[in-house]
PDB file of C-alpha atoms in Angstrom:
ATOM      1  CA  UNK A   1     -56.908  11.699 -69.874  1.00 72.00           C
ATOM      2  CA  UNK A   2     -56.561  14.070 -72.195  1.00 88.00           C
ATOM      3  CA  UNK A   3     -53.386  16.866 -71.484  1.00 96.00           C
ATOM      4  CA  UNK A   4     -53.321  19.937 -72.594  1.00 96.00           C
ATOM      5  CA  UNK A   5     -53.296  22.353 -70.960  1.00 98.00           C
ATOM      6  CA  UNK A   6     -50.229  22.190 -68.594  1.00 98.00           C
ATOM      7  CA  UNK A   7     -49.888  24.852 -65.338  1.00 98.00           C
ATOM      8  CA  UNK A   8     -45.913  25.222 -64.040  1.00 98.00           C
ATOM      9  CA  UNK A   9     -45.374  26.554 -60.036  1.00 98.00           C
ATOM     10  CA  UNK A  10     -41.684  28.148 -60.307  1.00 96.00           C
ATOM     11  CA  UNK A  11     -40.628  30.299 -63.482  1.00 96.00           C
ATOM     12  CA  UNK A  12     -36.758  29.459 -61.668  1.00 92.00           C
ATOM     13  CA  UNK A  13     -33.944  27.037 -63.964  1.00 91.00           C
ATOM     14  CA  UNK A  14     -35.897  24.357 -64.058  1.00 95.00           C
ATOM     15  CA  UNK A  15     -39.529  25.620 -64.845  1.00 97.00           C
ATOM     16  CA  UNK A  16     -38.901  27.573 -67.583  1.00 97.00           C
ATOM     17  CA  UNK A  17     -37.328  24.749 -69.211  1.00 97.00           C
ATOM     18  CA  UNK A  18     -40.497  22.389 -68.456  1.00 98.00           C
ATOM     19  CA  UNK A  19     -42.527  25.928 -70.011  1.00 98.00           C
ATOM     20  CA  UNK A  20     -40.271  25.623 -72.970  1.00 98.00           C
ATOM     21  CA  UNK A  21     -40.436  21.946 -73.803  1.00 98.00           C
ATOM     22  CA  UNK A  22     -44.187  21.690 -72.925  1.00 98.00           C
ATOM     23  CA  UNK A  23     -44.863  25.094 -75.792  1.00 98.00           C
ATOM     24  CA  UNK A  24     -42.556  23.008 -78.200  1.00 98.00           C
ATOM     25  CA  UNK A  25     -44.772  20.750 -78.242  1.00 97.00           C
ATOM     26  CA  UNK A  26     -48.124  21.903 -78.700  1.00 97.00           C
ATOM     27  CA  UNK A  27     -49.235  22.247 -75.116  1.00 98.00           C
ATOM     28  CA  UNK A  28     -50.260  25.123 -73.909  1.00 98.00           C
ATOM     29  CA  UNK A  29     -48.843  26.632 -70.513  1.00 98.00           C
ATOM     30  CA  UNK A  30     -49.298  29.080 -67.875  1.00 98.00           C
ATOM     31  CA  UNK A  31     -46.720  29.434 -65.550  1.00 98.00           C
ATOM     32  CA  UNK A  32     -46.505  30.371 -62.104  1.00 97.00           C
ATOM     33  CA  UNK A  33     -44.135  32.237 -59.353  1.00 96.00           C
ATOM     34  CA  UNK A  34     -44.365  34.278 -56.797  1.00 94.00           C
ATOM     35  CA  UNK A  35     -41.963  37.359 -58.260  1.00 93.00           C
ATOM     36  CA  UNK A  36     -43.074  39.037 -61.190  1.00 94.00           C
ATOM     37  CA  UNK A  37     -38.980  39.736 -61.831  1.00 95.00           C
ATOM     38  CA  UNK A  38     -38.964  35.692 -61.900  1.00 95.00           C
ATOM     39  CA  UNK A  39     -41.704  35.175 -64.542  1.00 97.00           C
ATOM     40  CA  UNK A  40     -40.008  38.414 -67.046  1.00 97.00           C
ATOM     41  CA  UNK A  41     -36.310  36.738 -66.488  1.00 96.00           C
ATOM     42  CA  UNK A  42     -38.065  33.073 -67.535  1.00 97.00           C
ATOM     43  CA  UNK A  43     -39.686  33.682 -70.782  1.00 98.00           C
ATOM     44  CA  UNK A  44     -36.226  36.219 -71.636  1.00 97.00           C
ATOM     45  CA  UNK A  45     -34.862  33.110 -71.212  1.00 97.00           C
ATOM     46  CA  UNK A  46     -36.997  30.756 -73.185  1.00 98.00           C
ATOM     47  CA  UNK A  47     -37.134  33.317 -75.378  1.00 97.00           C
ATOM     48  CA  UNK A  48     -33.011  33.222 -75.978  1.00 97.00           C
ATOM     49  CA  UNK A  49     -32.642  29.656 -76.173  1.00 97.00           C
ATOM     50  CA  UNK A  50     -35.123  29.433 -79.025  1.00 98.00           C
ATOM     51  CA  UNK A  51     -33.330  31.698 -80.353  1.00 97.00           C
ATOM     52  CA  UNK A  52     -30.681  29.505 -79.904  1.00 96.00           C
ATOM     53  CA  UNK A  53     -32.185  26.126 -81.223  1.00 97.00           C
ATOM     54  CA  UNK A  54     -33.739  28.272 -84.479  1.00 97.00           C
ATOM     55  CA  UNK A  55     -29.686  28.812 -84.592  1.00 97.00           C
ATOM     56  CA  UNK A  56     -28.945  25.521 -84.609  1.00 96.00           C
ATOM     57  CA  UNK A  57     -31.603  24.608 -87.539  1.00 97.00           C
ATOM     58  CA  UNK A  58     -33.043  22.339 -84.497  1.00 96.00           C
ATOM     59  CA  UNK A  59     -36.946  24.562 -84.768  1.00 97.00           C
ATOM     60  CA  UNK A  60     -37.846  26.951 -87.369  1.00 97.00           C
ATOM     61  CA  UNK A  61     -38.776  30.584 -86.766  1.00 97.00           C
ATOM     62  CA  UNK A  62     -42.277  29.684 -86.818  1.00 97.00           C
ATOM     63  CA  UNK A  63     -42.144  27.117 -84.999  1.00 97.00           C
ATOM     64  CA  UNK A  64     -40.831  29.215 -82.128  1.00 97.00           C
ATOM     65  CA  UNK A  65     -42.867  32.002 -82.233  1.00 98.00           C
ATOM     66  CA  UNK A  66     -45.974  29.561 -81.913  1.00 98.00           C
ATOM     67  CA  UNK A  67     -44.692  28.299 -78.933  1.00 98.00           C
ATOM     68  CA  UNK A  68     -43.954  31.425 -77.365  1.00 98.00           C
ATOM     69  CA  UNK A  69     -47.506  32.159 -78.109  1.00 97.00           C
ATOM     70  CA  UNK A  70     -48.684  29.153 -76.054  1.00 98.00           C
ATOM     71  CA  UNK A  71     -47.319  30.582 -72.850  1.00 98.00           C
ATOM     72  CA  UNK A  72     -48.601  32.405 -70.196  1.00 97.00           C
ATOM     73  CA  UNK A  73     -48.051  34.072 -67.068  1.00 97.00           C
ATOM     74  CA  UNK A  74     -49.577  35.065 -64.258  1.00 97.00           C
ATOM     75  CA  UNK A  75     -48.431  35.776 -59.821  1.00 96.00           C
ATOM     76  CA  UNK A  76     -51.713  33.799 -58.621  1.00 96.00           C
ATOM     77  CA  UNK A  77     -51.623  30.588 -57.977  1.00 95.00           C
ATOM     78  CA  UNK A  78     -54.992  29.454 -58.036  1.00 94.00           C
ATOM     79  CA  UNK A  79     -54.702  30.539 -61.703  1.00 96.00           C
ATOM     80  CA  UNK A  80     -53.272  27.161 -63.083  1.00 97.00           C
ATOM     81  CA  UNK A  81     -56.943  25.946 -61.183  1.00 94.00           C
ATOM     82  CA  UNK A  82     -58.058  24.752 -64.718  1.00 93.00           C
ATOM     83  CA  UNK A  83     -55.325  22.978 -66.386  1.00 97.00           C
ATOM     84  CA  UNK A  84     -55.052  19.555 -66.991  1.00 98.00           C
ATOM     85  CA  UNK A  85     -51.669  18.818 -65.682  1.00 98.00           C
ATOM     86  CA  UNK A  86     -50.147  20.776 -63.315  1.00 98.00           C
ATOM     87  CA  UNK A  87     -46.322  20.096 -62.573  1.00 98.00           C
ATOM     88  CA  UNK A  88     -44.578  21.856 -59.203  1.00 98.00           C
ATOM     89  CA  UNK A  89     -41.146  22.586 -60.022  1.00 97.00           C
ATOM     90  CA  UNK A  90     -40.550  25.337 -56.656  1.00 94.00           C
ATOM     91  CA  UNK A  91     -37.528  25.110 -54.820  1.00 89.00           C
ATOM     92  CA  UNK A  92     -36.345  21.715 -52.910  1.00 89.00           C
ATOM     93  CA  UNK A  93     -38.040  22.215 -49.508  1.00 90.00           C
ATOM     94  CA  UNK A  94     -40.688  19.910 -48.523  1.00 93.00           C
ATOM     95  CA  UNK A  95     -42.641  22.446 -46.529  1.00 94.00           C
ATOM     96  CA  UNK A  96     -42.669  24.672 -49.587  1.00 95.00           C
ATOM     97  CA  UNK A  97     -43.462  22.118 -52.337  1.00 97.00           C
ATOM     98  CA  UNK A  98     -46.569  21.125 -49.684  1.00 96.00           C
ATOM     99  CA  UNK A  99     -47.909  24.318 -49.247  1.00 96.00           C
ATOM    100  CA  UNK A 100     -47.949  25.117 -52.662  1.00 96.00           C
ATOM    101  CA  UNK A 101     -50.061  21.812 -52.766  1.00 97.00           C
ATOM    102  CA  UNK A 102     -52.527  22.691 -50.231  1.00 96.00           C
ATOM    103  CA  UNK A 103     -53.175  26.131 -51.351  1.00 95.00           C
ATOM    104  CA  UNK A 104     -54.008  24.423 -55.404  1.00 96.00           C
ATOM    105  CA  UNK A 105     -55.944  21.761 -54.421  1.00 96.00           C
ATOM    106  CA  UNK A 106     -59.326  23.359 -53.578  1.00 96.00           C
ATOM    107  CA  UNK A 107     -59.215  25.458 -56.866  1.00 95.00           C
ATOM    108  CA  UNK A 108     -58.417  21.991 -59.100  1.00 96.00           C
ATOM    109  CA  UNK A 109     -60.635  20.387 -61.827  1.00 95.00           C
ATOM    110  CA  UNK A 110     -61.909  17.142 -60.360  1.00 95.00           C
ATOM    111  CA  UNK A 111     -59.250  15.110 -63.120  1.00 95.00           C
ATOM    112  CA  UNK A 112     -56.399  17.446 -62.822  1.00 97.00           C
ATOM    113  CA  UNK A 113     -53.363  15.429 -62.306  1.00 98.00           C
ATOM    114  CA  UNK A 114     -50.672  16.637 -59.587  1.00 98.00           C
ATOM    115  CA  UNK A 115     -47.078  15.980 -60.135  1.00 98.00           C
ATOM    116  CA  UNK A 116     -43.463  16.854 -58.669  1.00 98.00           C
ATOM    117  CA  UNK A 117     -40.598  17.540 -59.726  1.00 97.00           C
ATOM    118  CA  UNK A 118     -38.481  16.931 -56.436  1.00 95.00           C
ATOM    119  CA  UNK A 119     -34.933  15.717 -57.108  1.00 91.00           C
ATOM    120  CA  UNK A 120     -35.391  13.663 -53.836  1.00 91.00           C
ATOM    121  CA  UNK A 121     -38.564  14.111 -52.160  1.00 93.00           C
ATOM    122  CA  UNK A 122     -40.909  11.122 -50.943  1.00 95.00           C
ATOM    123  CA  UNK A 123     -44.069  11.252 -53.338  1.00 97.00           C
ATOM    124  CA  UNK A 124     -46.125   9.679 -51.310  1.00 97.00           C
ATOM    125  CA  UNK A 125     -45.780  12.368 -48.553  1.00 96.00           C
ATOM    126  CA  UNK A 126     -46.270  15.115 -50.698  1.00 97.00           C
ATOM    127  CA  UNK A 127     -49.470  13.611 -52.048  1.00 97.00           C
ATOM    128  CA  UNK A 128     -50.833  12.975 -49.021  1.00 96.00           C
ATOM    129  CA  UNK A 129     -50.564  16.725 -48.886  1.00 93.00           C
ATOM    130  CA  UNK A 130     -53.919  16.683 -51.790  1.00 97.00           C
ATOM    131  CA  UNK A 131     -57.403  15.200 -52.345  1.00 96.00           C
ATOM    132  CA  UNK A 132     -56.090  12.558 -54.839  1.00 96.00           C
ATOM    133  CA  UNK A 133     -53.068  11.065 -53.987  1.00 97.00           C
ATOM    134  CA  UNK A 134     -54.228   8.821 -56.964  1.00 98.00           C
ATOM    135  CA  UNK A 135     -53.920  11.549 -59.387  1.00 98.00           C
ATOM    136  CA  UNK A 136     -50.317  12.346 -58.078  1.00 98.00           C
ATOM    137  CA  UNK A 137     -46.567  11.982 -58.872  1.00 98.00           C
ATOM    138  CA  UNK A 138     -43.496  12.459 -59.467  1.00 98.00           C
ATOM    139  CA  UNK A 139     -42.201  13.869 -62.650  1.00 98.00           C
ATOM    140  CA  UNK A 140     -38.627  14.710 -62.362  1.00 97.00           C
ATOM    141  CA  UNK A 141     -36.967  16.341 -65.539  1.00 97.00           C
ATOM    142  CA  UNK A 142     -33.030  16.734 -65.830  1.00 95.00           C
ATOM    143  CA  UNK A 143     -31.532  19.732 -66.164  1.00 91.00           C
ATOM    144  CA  UNK A 144     -30.886  21.896 -68.749  1.00 93.00           C
ATOM    145  CA  UNK A 145     -34.646  20.519 -69.704  1.00 96.00           C
ATOM    146  CA  UNK A 146     -34.788  21.517 -73.779  1.00 96.00           C
ATOM    147  CA  UNK A 147     -31.357  19.702 -73.810  1.00 95.00           C
ATOM    148  CA  UNK A 148     -31.331  16.626 -71.654  1.00 96.00           C
ATOM    149  CA  UNK A 149     -33.564  13.183 -72.557  1.00 97.00           C
ATOM    150  CA  UNK A 150     -34.352  11.473 -69.596  1.00 97.00           C
ATOM    151  CA  UNK A 151     -37.589  11.975 -67.496  1.00 98.00           C
ATOM    152  CA  UNK A 152     -37.632  10.209 -64.344  1.00 98.00           C
ATOM    153  CA  UNK A 153     -41.416   8.875 -63.371  1.00 98.00           C
ATOM    154  CA  UNK A 154     -41.780   8.246 -60.051  1.00 98.00           C
ATOM    155  CA  UNK A 155     -45.367   6.379 -58.486  1.00 97.00           C
ATOM    156  CA  UNK A 156     -46.396   6.953 -55.469  1.00 96.00           C
ATOM    157  CA  UNK A 157     -47.535   4.050 -53.673  1.00 97.00           C
ATOM    158  CA  UNK A 158     -51.155   5.643 -54.186  1.00 97.00           C
ATOM    159  CA  UNK A 159     -50.976   6.508 -57.808  1.00 97.00           C
ATOM    160  CA  UNK A 160     -53.570   5.076 -60.024  1.00 97.00           C
ATOM    161  CA  UNK A 161     -52.144   3.485 -63.796  1.00 97.00           C
ATOM    162  CA  UNK A 162     -54.337   6.027 -65.687  1.00 97.00           C
ATOM    163  CA  UNK A 163     -52.063   8.438 -64.171  1.00 97.00           C
ATOM    164  CA  UNK A 164     -49.240   6.935 -64.748  1.00 97.00           C
ATOM    165  CA  UNK A 165     -50.152   6.096 -68.498  1.00 97.00           C
ATOM    166  CA  UNK A 166     -51.496   9.776 -68.814  1.00 97.00           C
ATOM    167  CA  UNK A 167     -47.787  10.992 -67.836  1.00 97.00           C
ATOM    168  CA  UNK A 168     -45.915   8.259 -69.885  1.00 97.00           C
ATOM    169  CA  UNK A 169     -47.619   9.122 -72.520  1.00 97.00           C
ATOM    170  CA  UNK A 170     -47.413  13.166 -72.026  1.00 98.00           C
ATOM    171  CA  UNK A 171     -43.466  12.184 -72.303  1.00 98.00           C
ATOM    172  CA  UNK A 172     -43.357  10.303 -75.479  1.00 97.00           C
ATOM    173  CA  UNK A 173     -45.073  13.820 -76.966  1.00 97.00           C
ATOM    174  CA  UNK A 174     -42.217  15.831 -75.847  1.00 98.00           C
ATOM    175  CA  UNK A 175     -39.442  13.043 -77.874  1.00 97.00           C
ATOM    176  CA  UNK A 176     -38.074  12.460 -74.363  1.00 98.00           C
ATOM    177  CA  UNK A 177     -37.211   8.895 -72.751  1.00 98.00           C
ATOM    178  CA  UNK A 178     -39.398   7.662 -69.655  1.00 98.00           C
ATOM    179  CA  UNK A 179     -37.496   5.804 -66.484  1.00 97.00           C
ATOM    180  CA  UNK A 180     -39.753   4.680 -64.238  1.00 97.00           C
ATOM    181  CA  UNK A 181     -38.367   4.748 -60.826  1.00 96.00           C
ATOM    182  CA  UNK A 182     -39.511   3.803 -57.350  1.00 95.00           C
ATOM    183  CA  UNK A 183     -40.540   5.984 -54.554  1.00 96.00           C
ATOM    184  CA  UNK A 184     -36.838   5.498 -52.435  1.00 95.00           C
ATOM    185  CA  UNK A 185     -35.272   8.880 -51.609  1.00 94.00           C
ATOM    186  CA  UNK A 186     -33.578  10.694 -54.536  1.00 94.00           C
ATOM    187  CA  UNK A 187     -35.284   8.200 -56.843  1.00 96.00           C
ATOM    188  CA  UNK A 188     -32.497   6.735 -59.166  1.00 96.00           C
ATOM    189  CA  UNK A 189     -30.400   9.302 -61.162  1.00 96.00           C
ATOM    190  CA  UNK A 190     -30.095  11.399 -57.975  1.00 95.00           C
ATOM    191  CA  UNK A 191     -29.213   8.205 -55.713  1.00 96.00           C
ATOM    192  CA  UNK A 192     -26.298   7.234 -57.611  1.00 97.00           C
ATOM    193  CA  UNK A 193     -25.056  10.798 -58.565  1.00 97.00           C
ATOM    194  CA  UNK A 194     -25.628  12.665 -55.559  1.00 97.00           C
ATOM    195  CA  UNK A 195     -22.946  10.385 -53.794  1.00 98.00           C
ATOM    196  CA  UNK A 196     -20.519  10.741 -56.694  1.00 98.00           C
ATOM    197  CA  UNK A 197     -20.520  14.331 -56.159  1.00 98.00           C
ATOM    198  CA  UNK A 198     -20.485  14.737 -52.222  1.00 98.00           C
ATOM    199  CA  UNK A 199     -17.476  12.095 -51.994  1.00 98.00           C
ATOM    200  CA  UNK A 200     -15.603  14.264 -54.532  1.00 98.00           C
ATOM    201  CA  UNK A 201     -16.117  17.344 -52.319  1.00 98.00           C
ATOM    202  CA  UNK A 202     -14.629  14.624 -49.623  1.00 98.00           C
ATOM    203  CA  UNK A 203     -11.707  14.567 -51.845  1.00 98.00           C
ATOM    204  CA  UNK A 204     -11.554  18.151 -51.873  1.00 98.00           C
ATOM    205  CA  UNK A 205     -11.741  18.713 -48.132  1.00 98.00           C
ATOM    206  CA  UNK A 206      -9.588  16.266 -46.993  1.00 98.00           C
ATOM    207  CA  UNK A 207      -6.933  17.647 -49.422  1.00 97.00           C
ATOM    208  CA  UNK A 208      -6.753  14.418 -51.618  1.00 98.00           C
ATOM    209  CA  UNK A 209      -7.000  17.129 -55.041  1.00 97.00           C
ATOM    210  CA  UNK A 210      -7.627  20.606 -55.937  1.00 97.00           C
ATOM    211  CA  UNK A 211     -10.672  21.788 -57.359  1.00 98.00           C
ATOM    212  CA  UNK A 212      -9.547  22.109 -60.617  1.00 97.00           C
ATOM    213  CA  UNK A 213      -7.769  18.266 -60.167  1.00 98.00           C
ATOM    214  CA  UNK A 214     -10.148  16.719 -59.482  1.00 98.00           C
ATOM    215  CA  UNK A 215     -12.630  17.569 -62.398  1.00 98.00           C
ATOM    216  CA  UNK A 216     -10.340  16.916 -65.182  1.00 98.00           C
ATOM    217  CA  UNK A 217      -9.497  13.416 -63.498  1.00 98.00           C
ATOM    218  CA  UNK A 218     -12.525  12.724 -64.049  1.00 98.00           C
ATOM    219  CA  UNK A 219     -12.848  14.710 -67.029  1.00 98.00           C
ATOM    220  CA  UNK A 220     -10.543  13.066 -69.084  1.00 98.00           C
ATOM    221  CA  UNK A 221      -9.906   9.750 -66.592  1.00 97.00           C
ATOM    222  CA  UNK A 222     -14.129   9.084 -67.027  1.00 97.00           C
ATOM    223  CA  UNK A 223     -14.760  10.740 -69.913  1.00 97.00           C
ATOM    224  CA  UNK A 224     -17.824  12.998 -67.760  1.00 96.00           C
ATOM    225  CA  UNK A 225     -18.645  16.102 -70.186  1.00 95.00           C
ATOM    226  CA  UNK A 226     -18.078  17.609 -66.685  1.00 96.00           C
ATOM    227  CA  UNK A 227     -16.192  17.516 -63.548  1.00 97.00           C
ATOM    228  CA  UNK A 228     -18.187  16.658 -59.781  1.00 98.00           C
ATOM    229  CA  UNK A 229     -17.576  20.354 -58.152  1.00 98.00           C
ATOM    230  CA  UNK A 230     -18.229  22.063 -61.609  1.00 97.00           C
ATOM    231  CA  UNK A 231     -21.856  19.921 -62.146  1.00 97.00           C
ATOM    232  CA  UNK A 232     -22.462  21.018 -58.288  1.00 98.00           C
ATOM    233  CA  UNK A 233     -22.049  24.407 -59.552  1.00 98.00           C
ATOM    234  CA  UNK A 234     -24.415  24.401 -62.298  1.00 95.00           C
ATOM    235  CA  UNK A 235     -26.812  21.914 -59.791  1.00 93.00           C
ATOM    236  CA  UNK A 236     -26.888  24.443 -57.397  1.00 95.00           C
ATOM    237  CA  UNK A 237     -24.711  23.875 -54.298  1.00 97.00           C
ATOM    238  CA  UNK A 238     -27.669  24.339 -51.797  1.00 95.00           C
ATOM    239  CA  UNK A 239     -29.995  21.318 -53.743  1.00 93.00           C
ATOM    240  CA  UNK A 240     -27.152  19.203 -53.994  1.00 96.00           C
ATOM    241  CA  UNK A 241     -26.789  19.369 -49.522  1.00 97.00           C
ATOM    242  CA  UNK A 242     -30.477  19.643 -49.787  1.00 93.00           C
ATOM    243  CA  UNK A 243     -30.543  15.451 -51.792  1.00 95.00           C
ATOM    244  CA  UNK A 244     -28.025  14.579 -49.291  1.00 97.00           C
ATOM    245  CA  UNK A 245     -29.839  15.181 -46.528  1.00 96.00           C
ATOM    246  CA  UNK A 246     -32.551  13.615 -47.663  1.00 94.00           C
ATOM    247  CA  UNK A 247     -30.644  10.791 -48.626  1.00 96.00           C
ATOM    248  CA  UNK A 248     -29.446  10.514 -45.464  1.00 96.00           C
ATOM    249  CA  UNK A 249     -32.356  11.219 -42.900  1.00 95.00           C
ATOM    250  CA  UNK A 250     -34.312   8.889 -45.544  1.00 93.00           C
ATOM    251  CA  UNK A 251     -31.733   6.265 -45.219  1.00 95.00           C
ATOM    252  CA  UNK A 252     -29.963   6.245 -42.027  1.00 94.00           C
ATOM    253  CA  UNK A 253     -26.880   5.231 -43.328  1.00 95.00           C
ATOM    254  CA  UNK A 254     -23.356   7.605 -42.259  1.00 95.00           C
ATOM    255  CA  UNK A 255     -22.009   6.769 -46.550  1.00 95.00           C
ATOM    256  CA  UNK A 256     -24.904   9.799 -47.307  1.00 97.00           C
ATOM    257  CA  UNK A 257     -23.248  12.677 -44.399  1.00 97.00           C
ATOM    258  CA  UNK A 258     -22.958  15.336 -46.479  1.00 98.00           C
ATOM    259  CA  UNK A 259     -19.620  16.452 -46.340  1.00 98.00           C
ATOM    260  CA  UNK A 260     -18.833  19.641 -44.282  1.00 98.00           C
ATOM    261  CA  UNK A 261     -17.166  21.888 -46.955  1.00 98.00           C
ATOM    262  CA  UNK A 262     -20.443  21.698 -48.846  1.00 98.00           C
ATOM    263  CA  UNK A 263     -23.192  22.534 -45.347  1.00 98.00           C
ATOM    264  CA  UNK A 264     -20.160  25.343 -45.555  1.00 98.00           C
ATOM    265  CA  UNK A 265     -20.226  26.895 -49.075  1.00 98.00           C
ATOM    266  CA  UNK A 266     -24.214  26.923 -48.855  1.00 98.00           C
ATOM    267  CA  UNK A 267     -23.741  28.778 -44.898  1.00 98.00           C
ATOM    268  CA  UNK A 268     -21.339  30.979 -47.038  1.00 97.00           C
ATOM    269  CA  UNK A 269     -24.057  31.554 -49.366  1.00 97.00           C
ATOM    270  CA  UNK A 270     -21.987  30.092 -52.167  1.00 98.00           C
ATOM    271  CA  UNK A 271     -24.693  28.012 -54.132  1.00 97.00           C
ATOM    272  CA  UNK A 272     -22.070  27.865 -57.398  1.00 97.00           C
ATOM    273  CA  UNK A 273     -23.094  29.796 -60.625  1.00 95.00           C
ATOM    274  CA  UNK A 274     -26.640  31.306 -59.729  1.00 93.00           C
ATOM    275  CA  UNK A 275     -24.980  32.932 -57.198  1.00 96.00           C
ATOM    276  CA  UNK A 276     -21.298  33.517 -59.174  1.00 96.00           C
ATOM    277  CA  UNK A 277     -19.505  31.856 -56.337  1.00 97.00           C
ATOM    278  CA  UNK A 278     -19.471  28.175 -55.602  1.00 98.00           C
ATOM    279  CA  UNK A 279     -16.594  25.463 -56.074  1.00 98.00           C
ATOM    280  CA  UNK A 280     -15.413  28.258 -58.739  1.00 98.00           C
ATOM    281  CA  UNK A 281     -16.005  32.194 -58.955  1.00 98.00           C
ATOM    282  CA  UNK A 282     -17.611  33.113 -61.976  1.00 98.00           C
ATOM    283  CA  UNK A 283     -17.827  36.900 -61.405  1.00 96.00           C
ATOM    284  CA  UNK A 284     -14.704  37.430 -63.853  1.00 94.00           C
ATOM    285  CA  UNK A 285     -14.375  35.654 -67.922  1.00 93.00           C
ATOM    286  CA  UNK A 286     -13.795  32.882 -66.433  1.00 94.00           C
ATOM    287  CA  UNK A 287     -14.443  30.340 -63.979  1.00 96.00           C
ATOM    288  CA  UNK A 288     -11.683  30.538 -60.816  1.00 97.00           C
ATOM    289  CA  UNK A 289     -11.201  27.584 -58.833  1.00 97.00           C
ATOM    290  CA  UNK A 290     -12.159  28.524 -54.982  1.00 95.00           C
ATOM    291  CA  UNK A 291      -9.548  26.244 -53.514  1.00 91.00           C
TER     292      UNK A 291
END
């Protein structure tokens, strides 16, 4: 399978990061979103992030110009029909993802590979909403995509070998490293990471430590680059809650029960950096703990 044209569904933090790395690797990219404003913001973010790479001598100005020229945008989902590989990077809600695939399927080439950047949802179940479960798999990038080296590749029960091999070759061309995960709730990274974050929130909820002390303890005591509450804000508390719910529902184990404080923050709309408030308040010059 030759992959040269890539469609990306969703122009948010993950979608624009994926577009960024694919364009730099020489792929023709078409990014779609229901919001024209989101598409414009995504292109501005890619431009800004590539400028940063140029300033650090990671890429040349010519590399940047060529890559930006390879990215197109559209608000019409079906325009992605002629691409060779589609990466869905929409909100972490199964109903939204399933609806996207159902809308796309009638417009695809027979050999187009469908993938999802989901961080937790069953690949087999998502694939069943399409006409090509054998050409469907999980393609999970880490955030921020231009910086993080890992890509989790997840086979559904029907994923065939040529599809897996094609996606493996794409990861290699991107200059990233693939790790293969089985199709179990949250795969590898989030199966381990999210319960740690959830436990940090329980530690705050139970009054064992403050936001600042919990994050300082993990940064200095375990050599983590970010504290778990700071990381939760960076990921998005709504995403953290969604993944914990997938773990709790899928594995039926009480150890994965989302902390009530996490639920309360999401209900309040305090989702972390993207809403300017989470475990830290980002509305001032410096982040300030909210508890």
